[in-house]
Structure formats: structure tokens, C-alpha cells
Coordinates of N, CA, C and O in Angstrom, one line a residue:
M878 N 1.1 -1.2 -0.1 CA -0.1 -0.5 -0.4 C 0.9 1.3 0.2 O 0.2 2.3 -0.8
K879 N 1.8 1.2 0.8 CA 2.7 1.9 1.1 C 3.4 2.8 -0.5 O 3.5 3.6 -0.6
Y880 N 3.8 1.4 -1.1 CA 4.6 0.9 -2.1 C 3.8 2.3 -3.3 O 4.3 3.2 -4.1
N881 N 2.8 1.4 -3.2 CA 1.2 2.1 -4.3 C 1.9 3.9 -4.2 O 1.3 4.7 -5.1
I882 N 1.2 4.3 -3.2 CA 1.3 5.6 -2.5 C 2.3 6.4 -2.7 O 2.4 7.3 -4.0
L883 N 3.5 6.0 -3.1 CA 4.8 6.4 -3.4 C 5.1 6.6 -4.8 O 5.4 7.4 -5.3
K884 N 4.3 5.1 -5.2 CA 4.8 5.5 -7.2 C 3.3 6.3 -7.8 O 4.2 7.1 -8.3
F885 N 2.8 6.4 -7.5 CA 1.8 7.4 -7.6 C 2.1 8.9 -7.2 O 2.0 9.9 -8.5
F886 N 2.5 9.4 -6.2 CA 3.9 10.4 -6.0 C 4.5 11.0 -6.9 O 4.6 12.1 -7.5
R887 N 5.4 9.6 -7.3 CA 5.9 10.6 -8.0 C 5.7 10.3 -9.5 O 6.8 11.1 -9.8
A888 N 5.0 9.4 -9.9 CA 4.4 10.2 -10.9 C 3.7 11.2 -11.5 O 4.1 11.1 -12.1
A889 N 3.2 11.4 -10.5 CA 2.4 12.9 -10.1 C 2.8 14.0 -10.4 O 2.0 15.1 -10.2
F890 N 4.2 14.5 -9.1 CA 4.9 14.9 -8.8 C 4.7 15.8 -10.0 O 4.7 17.2 -10.2
P891 N 5.3 15.8 -11.4 CA 5.5 17.0 -12.1 C 4.5 17.9 -12.9 O 4.7 18.9 -13.1
F892 N 3.1 17.4 -12.9 CA 1.8 17.6 -12.9 C 1.7 18.9 -11.5 O 1.0 20.2 -11.6
I893 N 2.0 17.9 -10.5 CA 1.5 19.1 -9.1 C 2.6 20.0 -9.2 O 2.2 21.0 -9.0
A894 N 3.8 20.1 -9.6 CA 4.5 20.9 -9.2 C 4.4 22.5 -10.0 O 4.2 23.3 -9.9
V895 N 3.9 21.6 -11.6 CA 3.5 22.7 -12.5 C 1.8 23.4 -12.5 O 2.1 24.9 -11.9
I896 N 0.8 22.4 -11.4 CA 0.1 23.0 -10.9 C -0.2 24.5 -10.0 O 0.2 25.6 -9.8
A897 N 1.2 24.1 -8.8 CA 2.0 24.6 -7.8 C 2.5 26.3 -8.0 O 1.6 26.7 -7.5
L898 N 3.2 26.1 -9.1 CA 3.9 27.0 -9.5 C 3.0 27.9 -10.1 O 2.9 29.1 -10.4
W899 N 2.2 27.4 -11.4 CA 1.5 28.2 -11.9 C 0.5 28.9 -10.7 O -0.3 30.4 -10.9
R900 N -0.3 28.8 -9.7 CA -1.1 29.1 -8.5 C -0.3 30.1 -7.7 O -1.0 30.7 -7.2
L901 N 1.2 29.4 -7.3 CA 1.7 30.8 -6.7 C 2.1 32.3 -7.5 O 3.3 32.1 -6.8
S902 N 1.2 32.2 -8.4 CA 1.7 33.7 -9.3 C 1.5 34.9 -8.1 O 0.4 35.0 -7.2
V903 N 2.2 36.0 -8.4 CA 3.0 36.9 -7.5 C 3.1 37.9 -8.5 O 4.4 37.6 -9.2
A904 N 3.0 38.8 -8.1 CA 3.5 39.6 -9.5 C 4.9 40.3 -9.8 O 5.3 40.5 -10.7
F905 N 5.7 40.2 -8.6 CA 7.6 40.2 -9.0 C 7.8 39.1 -8.9 O 8.9 39.1 -9.7
W906 N 8.0 38.0 -8.0 CA 8.5 37.2 -8.4 C 8.0 35.8 -9.0 O 8.8 35.2 -9.3
N907 N 6.9 36.0 -9.7 CA 6.6 34.6 -10.2 C 5.1 35.4 -11.5 O 3.8 35.2 -11.1
P908 N 5.6 36.4 -12.3 CA 4.4 36.6 -13.0 C 3.5 36.0 -13.9 O 4.3 35.1 -15.0
A909 N 2.3 35.6 -13.3 CA 1.6 35.2 -14.6 C 1.6 33.7 -14.1 O 1.4 32.6 -14.8
G910 N 2.0 33.5 -13.6 CA 2.3 32.1 -13.1 C 3.7 31.1 -13.9 O 3.7 30.1 -14.2
I911 N 4.7 32.0 -14.6 CA 5.8 32.0 -15.4 C 6.8 30.7 -14.7 O 6.9 30.5 -15.6
L912 N 6.5 30.7 -13.4 CA 7.6 29.5 -13.1 C 7.4 27.9 -13.3 O 8.2 27.2 -13.9
A913 N 6.4 28.3 -13.7 CA 5.3 27.1 -14.3 C 6.4 26.4 -15.5 O 6.1 25.4 -16.0
I914 N 6.5 27.2 -16.0 CA 7.3 27.0 -16.9 C 8.8 26.0 -16.9 O 8.8 25.0 -18.4
I915 N 9.0 26.2 -15.9 CA 10.2 25.1 -15.4 C 10.0 23.4 -15.9 O 10.4 22.9 -16.2
P916 N 8.5 23.4 -14.8 CA 8.7 22.0 -15.4 C 8.1 21.8 -16.2 O 8.2 20.3 -16.4
I917 N 7.4 23.0 -17.2 CA 7.4 21.6 -18.0 C 8.2 22.0 -19.4 O 8.0 20.7 -20.1
F918 N 9.1 22.3 -19.0 CA 10.0 22.5 -20.3 C 10.9 20.9 -19.8 O 11.0 20.1 -20.1
Y919 N 11.3 21.2 -18.2 CA 12.1 19.9 -17.8 C 11.1 18.6 -18.3 O 11.8 17.8 -18.4
S920 N 10.0 18.2 -17.3 CA 9.1 16.9 -18.1 C 8.9 16.6 -19.1 O 8.4 15.9 -19.3
S921 N 8.7 17.8 -20.2 CA 9.0 17.4 -22.3 C 9.9 17.0 -22.3 O 9.6 16.5 -23.1
F922 N 10.8 17.8 -22.3 CA 11.9 17.8 -23.3 C 13.5 16.9 -22.8 O 13.8 16.2 -23.2
V923 N 13.5 17.3 -21.7 CA 14.8 17.0 -20.7 C 14.6 15.4 -20.0 O 15.0 14.5 -20.6
K924 N 13.5 15.5 -19.4 CA 13.2 14.0 -18.5 C 11.7 14.3 -19.0 O 10.6 14.3 -18.3
P925 N 11.0 13.3 -21.0 CA 9.7 13.5 -21.0 C 8.5 12.2 -20.1 O 9.3 11.4 -19.3
V926 N 7.8 13.3 -19.5 CA 6.9 12.4 -18.3 C 5.4 11.8 -19.5 O 4.7 12.5 -20.4
P927 N 5.5 10.3 -19.3 CA 4.3 10.6 -20.6 C 3.2 10.4 -20.2 O 2.7 11.3 -19.4
W928 N 2.1 11.4 -21.2 CA 0.9 12.1 -21.5 C 1.3 13.5 -20.8 O 0.1 14.5 -20.6
F929 N 2.2 14.1 -21.4 CA 2.6 15.1 -20.1 C 2.2 16.7 -21.3 O 2.1 17.9 -20.7
A930 N 2.8 16.2 -22.6 CA 2.6 17.2 -23.5 C 1.3 18.0 -23.7 O 1.0 19.0 -23.8
P931 N -0.1 17.2 -23.5 CA -1.3 17.7 -23.3 C -1.6 19.1 -22.3 O -1.9 19.7 -22.2
F932 N -0.6 18.0 -21.5 CA -1.2 19.0 -19.9 C 0.1 20.4 -20.1 O -0.5 21.2 -19.4
A933 N 0.6 20.3 -20.5 CA 2.0 21.3 -21.3 C 1.4 22.5 -21.6 O 1.4 22.9 -21.4
V934 N 0.7 21.7 -22.7 CA 0.2 22.7 -23.5 C -1.2 23.6 -23.1 O -0.9 24.5 -23.4
L935 N -2.0 23.0 -22.2 CA -3.1 23.6 -21.3 C -2.8 24.3 -20.7 O -3.1 25.1 -20.3
F936 N -1.4 24.3 -19.6 CA -0.6 25.1 -19.0 C -0.1 26.1 -19.5 O 0.0 27.4 -18.6
C937 N 0.7 26.0 -20.8 CA 1.3 26.8 -21.7 C -0.3 28.3 -22.0 O -0.2 29.4 -22.3
F938 N -1.4 27.2 -22.4 CA -2.3 28.1 -22.8 C -2.8 29.1 -21.1 O -3.6 30.7 -21.5
L939 N -3.5 28.5 -20.5 CA -3.2 29.5 -18.9 C -2.2 30.6 -18.5 O -2.8 31.5 -17.8
I940 N -1.3 30.3 -18.4 CA 0.1 30.9 -18.6 C -0.4 32.5 -19.4 O -0.3 33.5 -18.9
D941 N -0.7 32.3 -20.8 CA -1.0 33.3 -21.6 C -2.2 33.7 -21.2 O -2.3 35.1 -21.4
Y942 N -3.4 33.4 -20.5 CA -4.6 33.8 -20.2 C -4.2 34.4 -19.3 O -4.5 36.0 -18.9
R943 N -3.3 34.3 -18.3 CA -2.8 35.4 -17.1 C -1.6 36.4 -17.7 O -1.9 37.8 -16.7
F944 N -1.0 36.3 -18.5 CA -0.3 37.2 -19.0 C -1.2 38.2 -20.2 O -0.5 39.1 -20.6
D945 N -2.0 37.8 -20.3 CA -2.6 38.3 -21.1 C -2.4 39.0 -22.8 O -1.8 39.7 -23.6
S946 N -1.2 37.5 -23.0 CA -0.9 37.3 -24.7 C -1.2 36.0 -24.7 O -1.7 35.3 -24.5
L947 N -1.7 36.6 -26.1 CA -3.0 35.8 -26.6 C -2.0 34.7 -27.6 O -0.9 34.6 -29.1
I948 N -1.5 33.5 -26.7 CA -1.2 32.1 -27.5 C 0.0 31.6 -27.5 O 1.0 31.4 -28.3
F949 N 0.7 33.4 -27.1 CA 2.8 33.5 -27.1 C 2.9 32.4 -26.8 O 3.8 31.6 -27.1
W950 N 2.9 32.1 -25.0 CA 3.3 30.7 -24.6 C 3.2 29.5 -25.1 O 4.3 28.5 -25.7
T951 N 1.7 29.1 -25.8 CA 1.4 28.1 -26.0 C 2.5 27.9 -27.6 O 2.6 26.7 -27.9
A952 N 2.3 29.1 -28.5 CA 2.8 28.5 -29.3 C 4.2 28.4 -29.7 O 5.0 27.5 -30.4
I953 N 5.2 28.8 -28.7 CA 6.4 29.1 -28.5 C 6.3 27.1 -27.6 O 7.8 27.1 -28.4
Y954 N 5.9 27.1 -26.9 CA 5.8 25.5 -26.8 C 6.2 24.2 -27.8 O 6.6 23.5 -27.5
C955 N 5.1 25.3 -28.7 CA 4.3 24.0 -29.6 C 5.6 23.8 -30.5 O 6.0 23.1 -31.0
I956 N 6.2 25.2 -30.8 CA 6.8 25.2 -31.5 C 8.7 24.8 -31.5 O 9.2 23.5 -32.1
F957 N 8.8 24.5 -30.2 CA 9.7 24.1 -29.5 C 9.5 22.6 -29.5 O 10.7 21.9 -29.9
Y958 N 8.5 21.8 -29.5 CA 8.3 20.8 -29.1 C 8.6 19.8 -30.8 O 8.8 18.9 -30.6
A959 N 8.0 20.8 -31.6 CA 8.1 20.2 -32.9 C 10.0 20.2 -33.5 O 9.7 19.4 -33.8
I960 N 10.3 21.5 -33.0 CA 11.7 21.3 -33.3 C 12.6 20.0 -32.3 O 13.5 19.6 -33.3
N961 N 12.4 20.0 -31.5 CA 13.0 19.0 -30.6 C 12.2 17.4 -31.6 O 12.7 16.7 -30.8
G962 N 11.5 17.5 -31.6 CA 10.7 16.4 -32.3 C 11.5 15.6 -33.4 O 11.4 14.8 -34.2
F963 N 12.1 16.9 -34.5 CA 12.1 16.6 -36.1 C 14.0 16.5 -35.6 O 14.5 15.8 -36.9
Q964 N 14.2 17.2 -35.2 CA 16.0 17.2 -34.4 C 16.6 15.5 -34.1 O 15.6 14.9 -32.5
N965 N 18.3 15.6 -34.3 CA 18.0 14.4 -33.7 C 19.9 14.6 -33.2 O 20.9 13.6 -33.0
F966 N 20.4 15.4 -33.0 CA 21.6 16.2 -33.0 C 22.0 16.1 -31.1 O 23.1 15.8 -30.8
V967 N 21.0 17.0 -31.0 CA 21.0 17.4 -29.1 C 20.3 16.1 -28.5 O 19.1 16.5 -29.0
D968 N 21.1 15.8 -27.7 CA 19.9 14.9 -26.8 C 19.8 15.3 -25.6 O 20.6 15.4 -24.8
L969 N 18.9 16.2 -25.8 CA 18.1 16.7 -23.9 C 18.7 16.3 -23.1 O 19.1 16.9 -21.3
S970 N 18.6 15.4 -22.5 CA 18.1 13.7 -21.5 C 19.9 14.0 -21.4 O 20.0 13.7 -19.6
R971 N 20.7 14.1 -21.7 CA 22.0 13.9 -21.5 C 23.2 15.1 -21.4 O 23.9 14.9 -20.8
L972 N 22.4 16.4 -21.5 CA 23.3 17.6 -21.0 C 23.6 17.7 -19.8 O 22.6 17.5 -18.9
D973 N 24.3 18.4 -19.3 CA 24.3 18.6 -18.4 C 23.6 19.7 -17.6 O 23.7 20.8 -18.1
K974 N 23.6 19.7 -16.2 CA 23.1 20.9 -15.0 C 21.6 20.9 -15.9 O 20.7 22.2 -16.0
N975 N 20.9 19.6 -16.1 CA 19.4 19.7 -16.4 C 19.1 20.7 -17.8 O 18.0 20.0 -18.2
A976 N 20.3 20.5 -19.0 CA 20.2 21.3 -20.0 C 19.5 22.6 -19.7 O 18.4 23.8 -20.4
L977 N 20.3 23.5 -19.0 CA 20.2 24.8 -18.6 C 20.0 25.8 -19.4 O 19.7 26.7 -20.1
D978 N 21.7 25.5 -19.8 CA 21.6 26.4 -21.2 C 20.6 26.6 -22.6 O 20.1 26.9 -23.1
V979 N 20.1 25.2 -22.6 CA 18.8 24.6 -23.8 C 17.7 26.0 -23.6 O 17.1 26.2 -24.0
F980 N 17.5 25.5 -22.1 CA 16.0 26.3 -21.2 C 16.7 27.9 -21.2 O 15.6 28.7 -21.4
M981 N 18.4 28.6 -21.1 CA 17.9 29.6 -21.2 C 18.2 30.8 -22.9 O 17.1 31.5 -22.6
I982 N 18.3 29.4 -23.6 CA 18.3 29.8 -25.1 C 16.4 29.7 -25.0 O 15.8 31.1 -25.9
F983 N 15.7 28.8 -24.8 CA 14.1 28.5 -25.0 C 13.8 30.1 -24.0 O 13.0 31.2 -25.3
F984 N 13.9 30.0 -23.3 CA 13.0 31.2 -22.3 C 14.0 32.0 -22.6 O 12.6 33.8 -23.0
G985 N 14.9 32.6 -23.1 CA 15.5 33.8 -23.0 C 15.3 34.6 -24.5 O 14.5 35.7 -24.8
V986 N 14.7 34.0 -25.3 CA 14.6 34.4 -26.7 C 12.6 34.5 -26.4 O 12.5 35.9 -26.9
S987 N 12.6 33.6 -25.9 CA 10.9 34.2 -25.6 C 10.4 35.3 -25.2 O 9.8 36.1 -25.5
I988 N 11.4 35.8 -24.0 CA 10.9 36.8 -23.1 C 11.6 38.3 -23.7 O 11.1 39.4 -23.9
L989 N 12.5 38.2 -25.3 CA 12.6 39.0 -26.1 C 12.1 39.3 -26.6 O 11.8 40.6 -26.6
I990 N 11.4 38.5 -27.2 CA 10.2 38.1 -28.5 C 9.0 39.2 -27.4 O 8.8 40.3 -28.1
L991 N 8.9 38.8 -26.3 CA 7.9 39.1 -25.5 C 7.6 40.7 -25.3 O 6.9 41.8 -25.0
S992 N 8.8 41.1 -24.7 CA 9.1 42.4 -24.3 C 9.7 43.3 -25.5 O 9.3 45.0 -25.5
L993 N 10.1 42.9 -27.0 CA 9.9 44.2 -27.8 C 8.9 44.0 -28.7 O 9.2 45.2 -29.1
T994 N 7.4 43.1 -28.1 CA 6.5 44.0 -28.6 C 5.6 44.8 -28.2 O 5.1 45.5 -29.1
H995 N 6.4 45.5 -27.0 CA 5.9 46.6 -26.5 C 7.2 47.5 -25.7 O 7.3 47.9 -25.4
F996 N 8.1 47.9 -26.6 CA 9.1 47.9 -26.6 C 9.4 49.6 -25.5 O 9.1 50.6 -26.0
N997 N 9.5 49.8 -24.3 CA 10.4 50.4 -23.4 C 11.1 50.2 -22.7 O 11.1 48.7 -22.3
V998 N 11.6 51.0 -22.0 CA 12.8 50.4 -21.2 C 12.3 49.4 -19.8 O 13.7 48.6 -19.2
Q999 N 11.5 49.9 -19.3 CA 10.8 49.4 -18.6 C 10.8 47.6 -18.7 O 11.0 46.9 -17.7
N1000 N 9.8 47.9 -19.6 CA 10.2 46.2 -20.3 C 10.9 45.4 -20.4 O 10.7 44.5 -20.5
L1001 N 11.7 46.3 -20.7 CA 13.5 45.2 -20.9 C 13.9 45.3 -19.6 O 14.3 44.3 -19.9
L1002 N 13.5 46.3 -18.7 CA 13.6 45.8 -17.4 C 13.5 44.5 -16.9 O 13.7 43.4 -16.1
R1003 N 12.4 44.6 -17.1 CA 11.4 44.0 -16.8 C 12.3 42.4 -16.9 O 12.0 40.9 -16.2
A1004 N 11.8 42.1 -18.4 CA 12.1 41.4 -19.0 C 13.8 40.7 -18.8 O 13.7 39.4 -18.2
G1005 N 14.9 41.3 -18.6 CA 16.2 41.5 -18.2 C 15.8 40.4 -16.4 O 16.6 39.2 -16.4
W1006 N 15.2 40.8 -15.6 CA 15.1 40.6 -14.3 C 14.6 39.1 -14.3 O 14.5 38.2 -14.0
L1007 N 13.5 39.1 -15.5 CA 12.5 37.7 -15.2 C 13.1 36.8 -15.7 O 13.5 35.5 -15.3
F1008 N 14.6 36.7 -16.9 CA 15.3 35.7 -17.7 C 16.1 35.3 -16.2 O 16.6 34.2 -15.5
A1009 N 16.5 36.3 -15.5 CA 17.5 35.9 -14.3 C 17.1 35.3 -13.3 O 17.7 34.0 -12.6
W1010 N 15.7 36.4 -12.8 CA 15.3 35.0 -11.9 C 14.5 33.5 -12.2 O 14.9 32.3 -11.8
V1011 N 14.0 33.1 -13.7 CA 13.8 31.7 -13.7 C 15.0 30.8 -14.5 O 14.8 29.9 -14.1
S1012 N 16.5 31.1 -14.8 CA 17.2 31.2 -15.0 C 17.6 31.0 -13.6 O 18.5 29.2 -13.9
T1013 N 18.0 31.1 -12.9 CA 18.3 30.5 -11.4 C 18.1 30.0 -11.0 O 18.1 29.1 -10.5
L1014 N 15.9 29.8 -10.7 CA 15.3 28.9 -10.2 C 15.4 27.4 -11.0 O 14.6 26.5 -10.4
Y1015 N 15.9 27.6 -11.9 CA 15.8 27.1 -12.9 C 16.7 25.3 -12.4 O 15.2 24.1 -12.3
I1016 N 17.6 25.3 -11.8 CA 18.5 24.6 -11.3 C 17.8 23.5 -9.9 O 17.0 22.4 -10.0
P1017 N 16.9 24.5 -8.9 CA 16.4 24.0 -7.7 C 15.5 23.0 -7.9 O 15.1 22.6 -7.4
I1018 N 14.1 23.5 -8.9 CA 13.3 23.1 -9.3 C 13.6 21.9 -10.3 O 12.6 21.1 -9.7
T1019 N 14.2 22.0 -10.6 CA 14.5 21.1 -11.8 C 14.8 19.2 -10.7 O 15.2 18.5 -10.6
A1020 N 16.2 20.2 -10.0 CA 16.9 19.3 -9.1 C 15.6 18.7 -8.2 O 15.7 17.4 -7.6
L1021 N 14.5 19.2 -7.9 CA 13.4 19.0 -6.3 C 12.6 17.3 -7.5 O 12.4 16.5 -6.5
I1022 N 12.7 18.4 -8.9 CA 11.7 16.9 -9.8 C 12.5 16.1 -9.7 O 11.5 15.2 -9.1
K1023 N 13.7 15.8 -9.8 CA 14.3 15.0 -10.3 C 14.7 13.7 -9.2 O 14.3 12.7 -9.1
G1024 N 14.9 14.5 -7.9 CA 15.1 14.3 -6.2 C 13.8 13.2 -6.3 O 14.0 12.2 -5.6
V1025 N 12.4 13.9 -6.7 CA 11.3 13.0 -6.1 C 10.6 11.7 -7.0 O 10.3 11.1 -6.5
C1026 N 10.9 12.5 -8.1 CA 10.4 11.2 -9.6 C 12.2 10.2 -10.2 O 11.1 9.4 -10.3
D1027 N 12.9 10.2 -9.0 CA 13.8 9.1 -8.9 C 13.4 8.0 -9.1 O 12.9 7.7 -7.3
D1028 N 13.3 6.7 -9.0 CA 13.1 5.5 -8.9 C 14.3 5.2 -8.1 O 15.2 4.7 -8.6
R1029 N 14.0 4.8 -7.1 CA 14.9 4.0 -6.1 C 15.1 2.6 -5.7 O 14.2 2.3 -6.0

């Protein structure tokens, strides 16, 4: 019985992490629940979880809803999902630091495009802060997901 509960919790943890990070949105630290993009990226590309892609698309859409960006994060996720599916040069699961450099490219390009749509200094500074903050939290959040979901 105890083993079944732990097995279920390990399997459900990436989903729970996305929901929790999306719900814990705070204007300065987690605007529109954007930190949920970390477990979405990790569980979709670095350590794929079965049946996670439809869930990730739904939560990218919910991030768009809170961000008031018309399907921006959903489109970026789907484009990156398609690119990752067609390429066979880079195996994200074998990169060190849980593919932090690829995540920084994914998130950096996305946040740059988003900040350039309404260009001003304040949006550029906010984009820089958001990029630095989310990139810094990538390692601890992915380490937590990896530690919980690791089969021992």
C-alpha cells in the first residue's frame, strides 16, 4: 500500500509542480505563474513524462491567459516541441545541469520577443529580471523534480 502511494506521488509530481507554480503567482516573483514553465520544459524535453505534452499545452495556454498574451507561450512551446521532435543532434536528457543552457535559450528568446512587442526601457528591465530569476530557479526546481521522481 505504501509503495503504491509513493509510486503514484512520484508519477504525479511533475503535474503537481506545474499546478503549484502556476497557482503561486505573485506580481514581482512569479508573474502570471511563469515559473511553471520550468517543470513544463523539464518534463517535456529533458526527462519526458508520459502524457505530459497535452497537460503542458493546457498550462501554457493558462499562462497566456494570465499574461494577457494571445497564445504566445502556447505557440512557443509547440514550436519548440516540433523542433525537438524533428532534430536528432542534441539529446537533452544527456546534457549537464539538466539542459540549463537550452532552457536559457528557449526562455531568453521567448521573453525577448515578448518584451520587444511593446518596447520601452521598463519592459526591457522587467524582461532582464525575469530571465535572470527564472534561469536561477531552474536548477533547484529541476533538482527537486529529479529527486522526487527518481526511482530508487
